[in-house]
Amino acid sequence: MSRPASNLLPYAALVAAIVAFCGGTSFAKRLFPLVGAEGTTAYRVGFSALLLLVAMRPWRFALTRHDAGRLLCYGLALGAMNLSFYMALRTLPLGPAIAIEFLGPLAVALAHARRAVHVALAGLAVAGLWLLLPVHGGAQSLDPVGIGFAFGAATGWACYILAGRRTGHLPAGQAVALGMVAAALLVVPIGIAHAGAALLTPLWLGMGVIAALLSSAIPYSLEMIALQRIPPHSLGVLLSLEPVVGALAGVALLGETLSLTQWGAIAMVVAASIGVIVTTPDSKQKVAA
């Protein structure tokens, strides 16, 4: 592979991860009336863990006790993020939910920024968030409980990025597979407690496998490549595509509708993240483990 193509590979992987995630999440939301958000999360994370174990065979590589602890933190952040996000999607449209969740990686990106202009960009993101909060009333006002879960997902996403970097020296397949296993240990029991034997319905099991492939196994494998090779601030900004892609997927695949204010709020969050990458010099330095 030529050097230019090799340099573009992690960026292409991240874009593919975003598209797969948004499409898979739209598909997974159709399972909510059947097994609930908790059961859908159990499908998504549990099947992803099994698929990744088979595909990546992480036992081929040695693992120190210290690295095992890092992978446990990575997996718990991943599981908490998934569960919180799906709980938010019970009452929130996909686009606004992702926009709020995206404040997690945006905060990580801004933490690496050092210029005064970033204060203004952070203010732009906060202004977009304000437009999404249920302070304006109206028929399309967002549910406060859903917003609370979306904030939980944002916190989990930030922790996932930070913990993922601390596993960057490990083989990507090993890290994502074992991390997903740790996530499954957190969310699968919760899903079983909520949905019970309904999770064993053959048709729903098949839908769960598809949801796991599209919204977890494929995106997180691709994101691990990006985490290891894209500078921290660049990663956060490129992820800014996700709220827009998610909103479009919600409209096209789920029939969701957004007000002009909500579209504007999403655009403000995206603009803030793009501003970070435009105003922050690229860096080749690795984040300290």
PDB file of N, CA, C and O in Angstrom, residues 107-150:
ATOM      1  N   ALA A 107     -15.481  17.148  24.370  1.00  0.00           N
ATOM      2  CA  ALA A 107     -14.783  17.618  25.566  1.00  0.00           C
ATOM      3  C   ALA A 107     -13.347  17.096  25.609  1.00  0.00           C
ATOM      4  O   ALA A 107     -12.421  17.815  25.996  1.00  0.00           O
ATOM      5  N   VAL A 108     -13.161  15.840  25.188  1.00  0.00           N
ATOM      6  CA  VAL A 108     -11.814  15.281  25.126  1.00  0.00           C
ATOM      7  C   VAL A 108     -10.966  16.057  24.123  1.00  0.00           C
ATOM      8  O   VAL A 108      -9.808  16.384  24.376  1.00  0.00           O
ATOM      9  N   ALA A 109     -11.547  16.372  22.969  1.00  0.00           N
ATOM     10  CA  ALA A 109     -10.817  17.126  21.958  1.00  0.00           C
ATOM     11  C   ALA A 109     -10.441  18.517  22.475  1.00  0.00           C
ATOM     12  O   ALA A 109      -9.321  18.983  22.283  1.00  0.00           O
ATOM     13  N   LEU A 110     -11.378  19.176  23.151  1.00  0.00           N
ATOM     14  CA  LEU A 110     -11.104  20.513  23.666  1.00  0.00           C
ATOM     15  C   LEU A 110     -10.077  20.478  24.796  1.00  0.00           C
ATOM     16  O   LEU A 110      -9.346  21.450  25.013  1.00  0.00           O
ATOM     17  N   ALA A 111     -10.003  19.368  25.513  1.00  0.00           N
ATOM     18  CA  ALA A 111      -9.024  19.250  26.594  1.00  0.00           C
ATOM     19  C   ALA A 111      -7.598  19.303  26.069  1.00  0.00           C
ATOM     20  O   ALA A 111      -6.670  19.667  26.797  1.00  0.00           O
ATOM     21  N   HIS A 112      -7.418  18.940  24.799  1.00  0.00           N
ATOM     22  CA  HIS A 112      -6.091  18.971  24.182  1.00  0.00           C
ATOM     23  C   HIS A 112      -5.838  20.293  23.452  1.00  0.00           C
ATOM     24  O   HIS A 112      -4.778  20.474  22.862  1.00  0.00           O
ATOM     25  N   ALA A 113      -6.817  21.181  23.459  1.00  0.00           N
ATOM     26  CA  ALA A 113      -6.680  22.466  22.776  1.00  0.00           C
ATOM     27  C   ALA A 113      -6.128  23.502  23.751  1.00  0.00           C
ATOM     28  O   ALA A 113      -6.402  23.455  24.949  1.00  0.00           O
ATOM     29  N   ARG A 114      -5.365  24.439  23.214  1.00  0.00           N
ATOM     30  CA  ARG A 114      -4.699  25.415  24.079  1.00  0.00           C
ATOM     31  C   ARG A 114      -4.906  26.864  23.638  1.00  0.00           C
ATOM     32  O   ARG A 114      -4.377  27.768  24.259  1.00  0.00           O
ATOM     33  N   ARG A 115      -5.653  27.111  22.583  1.00  0.00           N
ATOM     34  CA  ARG A 115      -5.802  28.466  22.085  1.00  0.00           C
ATOM     35  C   ARG A 115      -7.083  29.118  22.609  1.00  0.00           C
ATOM     36  O   ARG A 115      -8.068  28.445  22.900  1.00  0.00           O
ATOM     37  N   ALA A 116      -7.044  30.454  22.703  1.00  0.00           N
ATOM     38  CA  ALA A 116      -8.178  31.188  23.266  1.00  0.00           C
ATOM     39  C   ALA A 116      -9.447  30.994  22.449  1.00  0.00           C
ATOM     40  O   ALA A 116     -10.557  31.013  22.989  1.00  0.00           O
ATOM     41  N   VAL A 117      -9.284  30.784  21.134  1.00  0.00           N
ATOM     42  CA  VAL A 117     -10.453  30.629  20.284  1.00  0.00           C
ATOM     43  C   VAL A 117     -11.286  29.414  20.687  1.00  0.00           C
ATOM     44  O   VAL A 117     -12.496  29.360  20.435  1.00  0.00           O
ATOM     45  N   HIS A 118     -10.655  28.448  21.346  1.00  0.00           N
ATOM     46  CA  HIS A 118     -11.388  27.254  21.737  1.00  0.00           C
ATOM     47  C   HIS A 118     -12.438  27.536  22.819  1.00  0.00           C
ATOM     48  O   HIS A 118     -13.392  26.771  22.975  1.00  0.00           O
ATOM     49  N   VAL A 119     -12.230  28.614  23.562  1.00  0.00           N
ATOM     50  CA  VAL A 119     -13.255  29.011  24.531  1.00  0.00           C
ATOM     51  C   VAL A 119     -14.545  29.373  23.791  1.00  0.00           C
ATOM     52  O   VAL A 119     -15.645  28.988  24.197  1.00  0.00           O
ATOM     53  N   ALA A 120     -14.398  30.100  22.686  1.00  0.00           N
ATOM     54  CA  ALA A 120     -15.564  30.462  21.881  1.00  0.00           C
ATOM     55  C   ALA A 120     -16.205  29.228  21.266  1.00  0.00           C
ATOM     56  O   ALA A 120     -17.438  29.117  21.202  1.00  0.00           O
ATOM     57  N   LEU A 121     -15.368  28.293  20.827  1.00  0.00           N
ATOM     58  CA  LEU A 121     -15.911  27.073  20.224  1.00  0.00           C
ATOM     59  C   LEU A 121     -16.642  26.230  21.265  1.00  0.00           C
ATOM     60  O   LEU A 121     -17.686  25.639  20.976  1.00  0.00           O
ATOM     61  N   ALA A 122     -16.100  26.182  22.466  1.00  0.00           N
ATOM     62  CA  ALA A 122     -16.800  25.475  23.538  1.00  0.00           C
ATOM     63  C   ALA A 122     -18.139  26.146  23.823  1.00  0.00           C
ATOM     64  O   ALA A 122     -19.155  25.478  24.058  1.00  0.00           O
ATOM     65  N   GLY A 123     -18.157  27.485  23.784  1.00  0.00           N
ATOM     66  CA  GLY A 123     -19.409  28.207  23.980  1.00  0.00           C
ATOM     67  C   GLY A 123     -20.425  27.903  22.903  1.00  0.00           C
ATOM     68  O   GLY A 123     -21.633  27.809  23.183  1.00  0.00           O
ATOM     69  N   LEU A 124     -19.951  27.726  21.666  1.00  0.00           N
ATOM     70  CA  LEU A 124     -20.854  27.368  20.567  1.00  0.00           C
ATOM     71  C   LEU A 124     -21.486  25.999  20.810  1.00  0.00           C
ATOM     72  O   LEU A 124     -22.689  25.808  20.584  1.00  0.00           O
ATOM     73  N   ALA A 125     -20.682  25.050  21.285  1.00  0.00           N
ATOM     74  CA  ALA A 125     -21.216  23.718  21.579  1.00  0.00           C
ATOM     75  C   ALA A 125     -22.236  23.781  22.722  1.00  0.00           C
ATOM     76  O   ALA A 125     -23.282  23.133  22.671  1.00  0.00           O
ATOM     77  N   VAL A 126     -21.935  24.582  23.739  1.00  0.00           N
ATOM     78  CA  VAL A 126     -22.865  24.738  24.859  1.00  0.00           C
ATOM     79  C   VAL A 126     -24.167  25.389  24.395  1.00  0.00           C
ATOM     80  O   VAL A 126     -25.266  25.006  24.826  1.00  0.00           O
ATOM     81  N   ALA A 127     -24.055  26.361  23.492  1.00  0.00           N
ATOM     82  CA  ALA A 127     -25.263  27.007  22.963  1.00  0.00           C
ATOM     83  C   ALA A 127     -26.116  26.000  22.195  1.00  0.00           C
ATOM     84  O   ALA A 127     -27.352  26.004  22.300  1.00  0.00           O
ATOM     85  N   GLY A 128     -25.465  25.134  21.413  1.00  0.00           N
ATOM     86  CA  GLY A 128     -26.210  24.084  20.721  1.00  0.00           C
ATOM     87  C   GLY A 128     -26.897  23.152  21.689  1.00  0.00           C
ATOM     88  O   GLY A 128     -28.061  22.763  21.496  1.00  0.00           O
ATOM     89  N   LEU A 129     -26.199  22.807  22.767  1.00  0.00           N
ATOM     90  CA  LEU A 129     -26.796  21.951  23.791  1.00  0.00           C
ATOM     91  C   LEU A 129     -28.006  22.637  24.415  1.00  0.00           C
ATOM     92  O   LEU A 129     -29.045  22.000  24.640  1.00  0.00           O
ATOM     93  N   TRP A 130     -27.899  23.927  24.675  1.00  0.00           N
ATOM     94  CA  TRP A 130     -29.003  24.679  25.281  1.00  0.00           C
ATOM     95  C   TRP A 130     -30.257  24.601  24.419  1.00  0.00           C
ATOM     96  O   TRP A 130     -31.374  24.475  24.931  1.00  0.00           O
ATOM     97  N   LEU A 131     -30.076  24.656  23.110  1.00  0.00           N
ATOM     98  CA  LEU A 131     -31.220  24.575  22.207  1.00  0.00           C
ATOM     99  C   LEU A 131     -31.873  23.195  22.236  1.00  0.00           C
ATOM    100  O   LEU A 131     -33.045  23.054  21.889  1.00  0.00           O
ATOM    101  N   LEU A 132     -31.096  22.160  22.630  1.00  0.00           N
ATOM    102  CA  LEU A 132     -31.643  20.807  22.689  1.00  0.00           C
ATOM    103  C   LEU A 132     -32.324  20.516  24.028  1.00  0.00           C
ATOM    104  O   LEU A 132     -33.119  19.584  24.128  1.00  0.00           O
ATOM    105  N   LEU A 133     -32.006  21.293  25.046  1.00  0.00           N
ATOM    106  CA  LEU A 133     -32.588  21.043  26.363  1.00  0.00           C
ATOM    107  C   LEU A 133     -34.067  21.435  26.380  1.00  0.00           C
ATOM    108  O   LEU A 133     -34.485  22.335  25.647  1.00  0.00           O
ATOM    109  N   PRO A 134     -34.862  20.778  27.236  1.00  0.00           N
ATOM    110  CA  PRO A 134     -36.318  21.014  27.247  1.00  0.00           C
ATOM    111  C   PRO A 134     -36.705  22.279  28.010  1.00  0.00           C
ATOM    112  O   PRO A 134     -37.538  22.254  28.902  1.00  0.00           O
ATOM    113  N   VAL A 135     -36.104  23.401  27.655  1.00  0.00           N
ATOM    114  CA  VAL A 135     -36.417  24.660  28.336  1.00  0.00           C
ATOM    115  C   VAL A 135     -37.305  25.554  27.481  1.00  0.00           C
ATOM    116  O   VAL A 135     -37.775  26.588  27.939  1.00  0.00           O
ATOM    117  N   HIS A 136     -37.520  25.140  26.236  1.00  0.00           N
ATOM    118  CA  HIS A 136     -38.282  25.984  25.316  1.00  0.00           C
ATOM    119  C   HIS A 136     -39.733  25.529  25.165  1.00  0.00           C
ATOM    120  O   HIS A 136     -40.550  26.251  24.607  1.00  0.00           O
ATOM    121  N   GLY A 137     -40.053  24.334  25.657  1.00  0.00           N
ATOM    122  CA  GLY A 137     -41.401  23.819  25.521  1.00  0.00           C
ATOM    123  C   GLY A 137     -41.714  23.455  24.083  1.00  0.00           C
ATOM    124  O   GLY A 137     -40.841  23.348  23.237  1.00  0.00           O
ATOM    125  N   GLY A 138     -42.988  23.258  23.798  1.00  0.00           N
ATOM    126  CA  GLY A 138     -43.401  22.925  22.440  1.00  0.00           C
ATOM    127  C   GLY A 138     -43.545  21.433  22.246  1.00  0.00           C
ATOM    128  O   GLY A 138     -43.118  20.610  23.065  1.00  0.00           O
ATOM    129  N   ALA A 139     -44.156  21.071  21.123  1.00  0.00           N
ATOM    130  CA  ALA A 139     -44.478  19.673  20.862  1.00  0.00           C
ATOM    131  C   ALA A 139     -43.234  18.810  20.704  1.00  0.00           C
ATOM    132  O   ALA A 139     -43.269  17.624  20.983  1.00  0.00           O
ATOM    133  N   GLN A 140     -42.133  19.425  20.231  1.00  0.00           N
ATOM    134  CA  GLN A 140     -40.928  18.645  19.981  1.00  0.00           C
ATOM    135  C   GLN A 140     -39.875  18.824  21.065  1.00  0.00           C
ATOM    136  O   GLN A 140     -38.696  18.545  20.852  1.00  0.00           O
ATOM    137  N   SER A 141     -40.281  19.280  22.238  1.00  0.00           N
ATOM    138  CA  SER A 141     -39.354  19.388  23.358  1.00  0.00           C
ATOM    139  C   SER A 141     -38.852  17.999  23.752  1.00  0.00           C
ATOM    140  O   SER A 141     -39.618  17.037  23.804  1.00  0.00           O
ATOM    141  N   LEU A 142     -37.569  17.883  24.027  1.00  0.00           N
ATOM    142  CA  LEU A 142     -36.977  16.582  24.328  1.00  0.00           C
ATOM    143  C   LEU A 142     -37.257  16.154  25.760  1.00  0.00           C
ATOM    144  O   LEU A 142     -37.373  16.975  26.671  1.00  0.00           O
ATOM    145  N   ASP A 143     -37.341  14.858  25.953  1.00  0.00           N
ATOM    146  CA  ASP A 143     -37.650  14.274  27.254  1.00  0.00           C
ATOM    147  C   ASP A 143     -36.467  14.447  28.204  1.00  0.00           C
ATOM    148  O   ASP A 143     -35.344  14.058  27.879  1.00  0.00           O
ATOM    149  N   PRO A 144     -36.697  14.992  29.420  1.00  0.00           N
ATOM    150  CA  PRO A 144     -35.588  15.214  30.366  1.00  0.00           C
ATOM    151  C   PRO A 144     -34.881  13.921  30.780  1.00  0.00           C
ATOM    152  O   PRO A 144     -33.656  13.912  30.953  1.00  0.00           O
ATOM    153  N   VAL A 145     -35.629  12.839  30.980  1.00  0.00           N
ATOM    154  CA  VAL A 145     -35.004  11.575  31.370  1.00  0.00           C
ATOM    155  C   VAL A 145     -34.092  11.067  30.253  1.00  0.00           C
ATOM    156  O   VAL A 145     -32.967  10.607  30.494  1.00  0.00           O
ATOM    157  N   GLY A 146     -34.584  11.174  29.022  1.00  0.00           N
ATOM    158  CA  GLY A 146     -33.761  10.769  27.897  1.00  0.00           C
ATOM    159  C   GLY A 146     -32.489  11.594  27.806  1.00  0.00           C
ATOM    160  O   GLY A 146     -31.407  11.073  27.506  1.00  0.00           O
ATOM    161  N   ILE A 147     -32.612  12.898  28.066  1.00  0.00           N
ATOM    162  CA  ILE A 147     -31.437  13.768  28.042  1.00  0.00           C
ATOM    163  C   ILE A 147     -30.445  13.344  29.125  1.00  0.00           C
ATOM    164  O   ILE A 147     -29.223  13.329  28.905  1.00  0.00           O
ATOM    165  N   GLY A 148     -30.957  12.978  30.299  1.00  0.00           N
ATOM    166  CA  GLY A 148     -30.079  12.524  31.367  1.00  0.00           C
ATOM    167  C   GLY A 148     -29.289  11.284  30.965  1.00  0.00           C
ATOM    168  O   GLY A 148     -28.075  11.196  31.207  1.00  0.00           O
ATOM    169  N   PHE A 149     -29.955  10.327  30.329  1.00  0.00           N
ATOM    170  CA  PHE A 149     -29.248   9.136  29.858  1.00  0.00           C
ATOM    171  C   PHE A 149     -28.246   9.498  28.755  1.00  0.00           C
ATOM    172  O   PHE A 149     -27.166   8.903  28.676  1.00  0.00           O
ATOM    173  N   ALA A 150     -28.591  10.467  27.896  1.00  0.00           N
ATOM    174  CA  ALA A 150     -27.669  10.886  26.842  1.00  0.00           C
ATOM    175  C   ALA A 150     -26.410  11.507  27.443  1.00  0.00           C
ATOM    176  O   ALA A 150     -25.295  11.284  26.947  1.00  0.00           O
TER     177      ALA A 150
END
